[in-house]
Amino acid sequence: MELNNNQLLRFTTAGSVDDGKSTLIGRLLYDSKSIFEDQLEAIESTSQKKGHEGVDLALFTDGLKDEREQGITIDVAYRYFTTPKRKFIIADTPGHIQYTRNMVTGASTANAAIILVDARHGVIEQTKRHSFIASLLQIPHLVVCINKMDLVDFKEEAYNNIVKQFQDFSSKLLVQDVRFIPISALLGDNVVNRSENMPWYNGAPMLHTLETIHISSDFNSVDARFPVQTVLRPQRDGFIDYRGYAGRISSGIFRPGDEVTVMPSGFTSKVKTVEGPKGELEEAYAPMSVSMTLEDDIDISRGDMIVRSNNKPEPAQDLEVMLCWMNNSPAKPRAKYTVRHTTNEQTAMIKEVIYKIDIETLGRNFEDKDMGMNDICKVRIRTTKPLMIDSYRENRATGSLILIDESTNETVAAGMIVQ
């Protein structure tokens, strides 16, 4: 069978500490035959040494916890696997409250989030926290897996109660596509194979759901944005006057002949050629990496953005941003930070904290303005020069930014532009 799995789906797993994330990923890899035989043998022997019956599926990802204990920091564990229908990257994020920043990191590029709920406990604070972050990050698809159905005798009533609990809560969130699946990661029910223990469930198993979720429209195809990473000037025969602009298309579609504007200078031109790794293209779209040439010689450098002339981003220096603070040291009022937005870097200052999100209640706290590790706050930021921005809700690529401490070069915060 020929593989036709060009589409890549990134998904993140989120759940409370003992909801079975590691077991679920282990089951997914095990039942979809995505594990090398030597890995399987090593885990089978470890399982036997620990006195487990059968294979301890959690060991497929829990090896990373051992690395953490050795002092190697692996905040988010990434796993890669492929099926005949699709390629997948899993970002396995820790469940503890103090790792909110890790979930933001793992989920920032995800097409889908798998939220695990323990069938015995229902929707708890952690469920709400993870769902809120998923909605804040505008993850297009949520798959709520109600796990450990074997511990509630596979009863439909237990499943229906949790579906209702989640729907009542998530009606306040900005999530377009929510699906519910009753599973047992330990026994394999509805993970890769359909469950015989739950004939009342008519939907697809989890893997089939992930293979068939429509993700082509997850990228913004309307607003054409091409942040320039570097200018190509090859000094060799056939390329004497060649001047190409290389980068990754953030959103939209570019074709030869398109009328474009270079921001922030405002000069206009037409796209002459669009080239990929294998030569010239008739069209290119997000998230392809390409080089472009223009009809006119314009001074363009890294950090500039090529956009369609009839659809330009907003140049702005004063930004309202939802900021997740990721550093051990709290934010310093009016301190200078480097802001990185697409390929552009500027100096910026946090002018004020408007409010802090209470992660427990999802309410807004206008009194507490201190921003420490894992806090999510709405802030006003001022940059030295304008950034070419869209709101994060419309365009995740040009609506996101990070702040870097100028003295330590550490990434201290990730932000979503909300205006």
XYZ file of C-alpha atoms in Angstrom:
419
model
C 0.000 0.000 0.000
C 1.400 3.381 -0.973
C 1.554 5.903 1.821
C -0.376 9.070 1.130
C 0.136 10.723 4.479
C 1.580 14.109 3.619
C -0.580 15.867 6.183
C 1.026 16.428 9.572
C -1.230 16.696 12.610
C 0.270 18.073 15.810
C -1.669 17.294 18.951
C -1.093 17.882 22.616
C -2.241 15.762 25.539
C -3.464 17.389 28.725
C -4.936 15.982 31.886
C -4.478 15.762 35.617
C -1.525 13.886 37.070
C -3.019 10.380 37.186
C -5.509 10.579 34.336
C -3.445 8.174 32.230
C -1.741 10.387 29.613
C 1.383 8.222 29.440
C -0.683 5.028 29.251
C -2.843 6.525 26.489
C 0.167 7.504 24.355
C 1.744 4.101 25.038
C -1.476 2.366 23.961
C -1.703 4.523 20.839
C 1.870 3.673 19.800
C 1.519 -0.001 20.787
C -1.801 -0.716 19.037
C -0.902 1.293 15.913
C 2.347 -0.730 15.703
C 4.471 2.439 15.856
C 7.107 1.014 18.232
C 10.422 -0.526 17.253
C 10.890 -4.134 18.335
C 13.963 -3.374 20.462
C 11.991 -0.669 22.331
C 9.188 -3.140 22.911
C 11.571 -5.823 24.198
C 13.227 -3.368 26.602
C 9.872 -2.260 27.990
C 8.573 -5.833 28.281
C 11.641 -6.801 30.344
C 11.299 -3.680 32.560
C 7.609 -4.487 33.085
C 8.506 -8.034 34.168
C 11.164 -6.776 36.593
C 8.596 -4.468 38.182
C 6.207 -7.388 38.551
C 3.532 -6.053 36.165
C 1.178 -8.344 34.335
C 1.764 -7.761 30.623
C 3.355 -4.559 29.264
C 3.337 -1.333 31.304
C 2.365 1.043 28.502
C 3.262 4.159 30.523
C 6.957 3.247 30.197
C 6.927 4.319 26.529
C 6.930 7.948 27.676
C 7.954 7.698 31.306
C 11.581 7.080 30.368
C 11.685 10.848 29.935
C 10.806 11.336 33.611
C 13.946 9.383 34.505
C 15.925 11.795 32.349
C 14.337 14.644 34.259
C 15.471 13.113 37.548
C 19.035 13.029 36.212
C 18.903 16.791 35.926
C 18.161 16.991 32.211
C 15.239 19.349 31.671
C 12.767 17.983 29.172
C 9.685 20.066 29.767
C 7.536 18.741 26.955
C 8.025 15.225 25.610
C 7.569 15.029 21.834
C 6.702 11.724 20.181
C 6.516 11.144 16.439
C 4.567 8.381 14.715
C 2.929 7.751 11.382
C 0.003 5.772 9.964
C -0.971 5.201 6.311
C -3.312 8.209 6.558
C -1.295 10.819 8.443
C 1.893 11.802 10.246
C 1.618 12.810 13.883
C 3.632 14.748 16.433
C 2.457 14.345 20.035
C 3.396 16.961 22.627
C 2.980 15.242 26.002
C 2.698 18.017 28.586
C 2.932 17.573 32.363
C -0.288 17.663 34.385
C 0.763 19.613 37.477
C -0.505 23.128 38.150
C 3.041 24.500 38.264
C 3.621 23.447 34.648
C 1.080 25.776 33.010
C 3.955 27.255 30.963
C 4.840 23.798 29.633
C 1.331 23.265 28.354
C 1.434 26.664 26.630
C 4.708 25.641 24.960
C 3.448 22.232 23.843
C 0.069 23.495 22.682
C 1.141 26.646 20.836
C 1.479 24.878 17.459
C -1.116 22.127 17.969
C -4.013 21.407 15.607
C -5.809 19.396 18.289
C -5.755 18.924 22.056
C -6.648 15.674 23.766
C -8.115 16.477 27.185
C -8.183 13.441 29.460
C -10.929 13.155 32.074
C -11.067 10.376 34.683
C -14.492 8.698 34.362
C -14.670 8.375 38.157
C -13.921 12.027 38.950
C -15.502 13.931 36.059
C -14.616 17.531 35.172
C -12.181 18.865 37.789
C -10.214 22.135 38.133
C -7.338 20.761 36.048
C -9.769 19.901 33.227
C -11.049 23.468 33.264
C -7.527 24.889 33.362
C -6.310 22.838 30.411
C -9.464 23.534 28.387
C -9.155 27.256 29.082
C -5.517 27.297 27.902
C -6.510 25.301 24.791
C -9.209 27.879 24.023
C -6.850 30.788 24.780
C -4.319 29.313 22.325
C -7.105 28.899 19.750
C -6.452 25.175 19.259
C -9.046 24.395 16.567
C -10.090 20.899 17.750
C -10.636 19.500 21.255
C -10.982 15.741 21.743
C -12.243 15.006 25.264
C -11.267 11.412 26.106
C -13.194 10.088 29.089
C -10.682 7.531 30.359
C -10.864 4.601 32.792
C -14.347 3.607 31.618
C -13.437 0.069 32.782
C -13.528 1.391 36.379
C -17.150 2.549 36.012
C -18.283 -0.717 34.359
C -18.385 0.927 30.892
C -21.696 2.604 31.818
C -23.189 5.013 29.301
C -24.695 7.069 32.138
C -21.232 7.878 33.575
C -20.089 9.015 30.104
C -23.201 11.141 29.489
C -22.851 12.898 32.863
C -19.281 13.984 32.070
C -20.218 15.105 28.536
C -22.925 17.337 30.054
C -20.533 18.687 32.731
C -17.963 19.588 30.086
C -20.492 21.141 27.707
C -21.936 23.329 30.493
C -18.451 24.603 31.319
C -17.073 24.906 27.760
C -19.995 27.018 26.528
C -18.033 29.988 27.997
C -14.922 29.118 25.972
C -14.043 29.943 22.373
C -13.784 26.404 21.025
C -15.314 25.537 17.662
C -14.975 21.752 17.518
C -15.334 19.494 20.591
C -15.624 15.687 20.347
C -16.133 13.162 23.149
C -14.812 9.594 23.206
C -15.216 7.040 26.040
C -11.972 5.051 26.335
C -9.916 2.722 28.470
C -6.252 3.441 27.723
C -5.197 0.510 29.891
C -7.343 -2.050 28.057
C -7.302 -0.349 24.647
C -11.043 0.344 24.324
C -11.735 2.976 21.624
C -8.073 4.082 21.399
C -7.052 2.398 18.130
C -9.675 -0.346 17.993
C -13.403 -0.041 18.551
C -14.569 -1.182 21.991
C -16.705 -4.277 22.336
C -17.486 -3.267 25.924
C -19.339 -0.087 24.877
C -21.758 -1.011 22.068
C -23.815 2.076 23.002
C -21.049 4.385 21.627
C -21.529 4.931 17.891
C -18.594 7.283 17.249
C -15.097 6.545 15.945
C -12.133 5.415 18.079
C -9.531 8.037 18.994
C -6.951 7.232 16.292
C -9.574 7.260 13.519
C -10.796 10.631 14.841
C -7.258 12.045 14.713
C -6.704 10.610 11.227
C -9.862 12.187 9.822
C -10.139 15.572 11.574
C -10.188 18.199 8.821
C -7.105 20.374 9.402
C -6.515 21.932 5.966
C -8.571 24.968 6.987
C -6.763 25.388 10.330
C -4.268 27.705 8.631
C -5.467 31.179 7.744
C -5.659 31.083 3.932
C -7.039 34.629 3.522
C -4.352 36.927 4.954
C -1.171 36.464 2.913
C 1.832 37.013 5.223
C 5.468 36.211 4.369
C 7.994 37.263 7.040
C 11.449 37.455 5.426
C 14.094 35.362 7.190
C 17.056 36.050 4.947
C 18.032 37.542 1.574
C 19.584 35.141 -0.965
C 22.386 36.563 -3.159
C 24.222 33.548 -4.651
C 27.421 34.697 -6.365
C 27.703 32.104 -9.113
C 26.989 31.663 -12.828
C 23.355 31.998 -13.747
C 22.543 33.872 -10.515
C 24.569 37.074 -10.929
C 21.596 39.419 -10.481
C 19.480 37.023 -8.429
C 17.934 38.469 -5.291
C 15.565 36.087 -3.495
C 13.767 36.443 -0.184
C 13.595 33.254 1.865
C 11.285 32.383 4.727
C 8.235 30.431 5.777
C 4.770 31.546 4.734
C 2.846 32.345 7.925
C -0.577 32.420 6.291
C -2.366 32.876 3.003
C -1.382 31.966 -0.559
C 1.208 33.570 -2.872
C 1.354 33.191 -6.659
C 3.585 34.731 -9.359
C 1.963 37.945 -10.562
C 0.434 38.850 -7.189
C 0.603 42.541 -6.280
C 2.456 42.779 -2.973
C 3.542 45.425 -0.485
C 6.695 45.241 1.617
C 6.096 46.238 5.223
C 7.025 48.462 6.979
C 8.485 50.493 4.050
C 5.228 50.382 2.054
C 6.950 49.858 -1.322
C 4.880 47.839 -3.813
C 5.852 45.312 -6.466
C 4.715 42.049 -8.058
C 5.813 38.515 -7.263
C 8.088 37.371 -10.081
C 8.760 33.760 -8.977
C 8.023 31.501 -6.020
C 10.474 28.641 -5.545
C 10.457 25.605 -3.267
C 13.126 22.943 -2.692
C 12.282 21.303 -6.047
C 12.040 24.399 -8.215
C 9.462 26.979 -9.262
C 5.898 26.777 -7.940
C 2.611 28.012 -9.358
C 1.419 28.770 -5.844
C 2.688 28.460 -2.274
C 0.777 28.521 1.006
C 1.285 28.207 4.763
C 3.320 26.589 6.243
C 5.630 26.118 3.209
C 9.234 27.363 3.243
C 10.002 29.130 -0.039
C 12.070 31.859 -1.645
C 10.442 34.656 -3.618
C 11.739 37.092 -6.188
C 10.025 40.401 -6.986
C 9.777 42.400 -10.244
C 11.418 45.479 -8.653
C 14.621 46.002 -6.681
C 13.448 47.006 -3.220
C 15.559 47.209 -0.077
C 14.249 44.247 1.929
C 15.928 42.630 4.938
C 15.212 40.134 7.715
C 12.196 41.173 9.781
C 10.349 42.783 6.853
C 7.066 41.226 5.759
C 5.764 40.727 2.216
C 1.947 40.931 2.112
C -0.818 41.321 -0.459
C -1.355 44.975 -1.337
C -5.128 44.733 -0.780
C -4.800 42.993 2.608
C -2.225 44.456 4.984
C -1.550 43.778 8.661
C -1.805 46.555 11.220
C 1.530 48.278 12.031
C 1.382 48.846 15.808
C 3.681 49.867 18.636
C 1.155 49.693 21.471
C -0.106 46.135 21.857
C -2.612 44.460 24.155
C -1.365 40.938 24.793
C -2.421 37.877 26.815
C 0.939 36.930 28.299
C 1.947 33.644 29.945
C 4.965 34.276 32.192
C 7.490 31.419 31.964
C 10.455 32.555 34.021
C 11.370 31.900 37.658
C 12.019 35.615 38.129
C 8.845 37.743 38.128
C 8.217 40.429 35.505
C 9.875 43.746 36.289
C 7.723 46.828 35.822
C 8.873 48.999 32.917
C 11.948 46.824 32.301
C 13.163 46.404 28.716
C 12.755 43.078 26.925
C 13.457 41.897 23.394
C 10.195 41.055 21.646
C 10.395 38.496 18.834
C 7.457 38.531 16.422
C 7.748 36.324 13.310
C 11.302 37.165 12.094
C 11.289 40.657 13.575
C 13.043 41.634 16.812
C 12.489 44.912 18.639
C 13.009 46.272 22.128
C 9.815 46.423 24.172
C 8.538 47.394 27.600
C 5.588 46.062 29.595
C 3.726 49.316 30.297
C 1.034 47.883 32.560
C -0.686 44.713 33.719
C -4.425 45.151 33.059
C -5.592 42.002 34.883
C -4.493 38.527 35.869
C -6.501 35.393 35.025
C -7.465 33.366 38.098
C -6.732 29.911 36.673
C -9.005 28.223 39.263
C -12.168 30.248 38.559
C -11.196 31.675 35.129
C -12.201 35.065 36.561
C -10.269 38.326 36.083
C -8.279 39.753 38.989
C -7.816 43.519 38.554
C -6.158 43.970 41.978
C -3.146 41.607 41.852
C -0.752 43.036 39.250
C 2.328 40.924 40.080
C 3.273 38.584 37.245
C 5.191 35.455 38.313
C 5.882 32.005 36.889
C 2.851 30.373 35.160
C 0.677 33.482 35.551
C -1.493 34.471 32.589
C -2.165 38.212 32.399
C -3.509 40.756 29.970
C -0.850 43.449 29.533
C -0.020 46.521 27.471
C 3.327 46.397 25.671
C 5.088 49.255 23.860
C 7.701 48.489 21.192
C 10.433 50.804 19.840
C 9.297 50.282 16.228
C 5.974 49.069 14.798
C 5.301 45.334 14.428
C 3.141 44.005 11.564
C 0.414 42.332 13.598
C -2.895 40.529 13.252
C -5.009 39.515 16.209
C -4.179 35.998 17.456
C -7.786 34.910 16.980
C -7.509 35.605 13.238
C -3.920 34.508 12.690
C -1.946 32.407 15.163
C 1.356 32.993 13.313
C 1.323 36.809 13.165
C -0.680 37.197 16.377
C 1.895 35.557 18.655
C 5.146 36.801 20.146
C 7.735 35.960 22.780
C 9.637 38.153 25.223
C 13.354 37.581 25.841
C 15.351 38.909 28.804
C 18.119 41.047 27.291
C 20.600 40.268 30.069
C 20.207 36.459 30.245
C 18.841 35.765 26.724
C 16.150 33.570 28.323
C 12.639 33.399 26.895
C 10.563 34.803 29.757
C 7.039 34.961 28.275
C 4.831 33.922 25.366
C 2.026 36.180 24.248
C -1.105 36.325 22.134
C -2.095 39.675 20.640
C -5.748 40.359 21.427
C -6.607 43.675 19.774
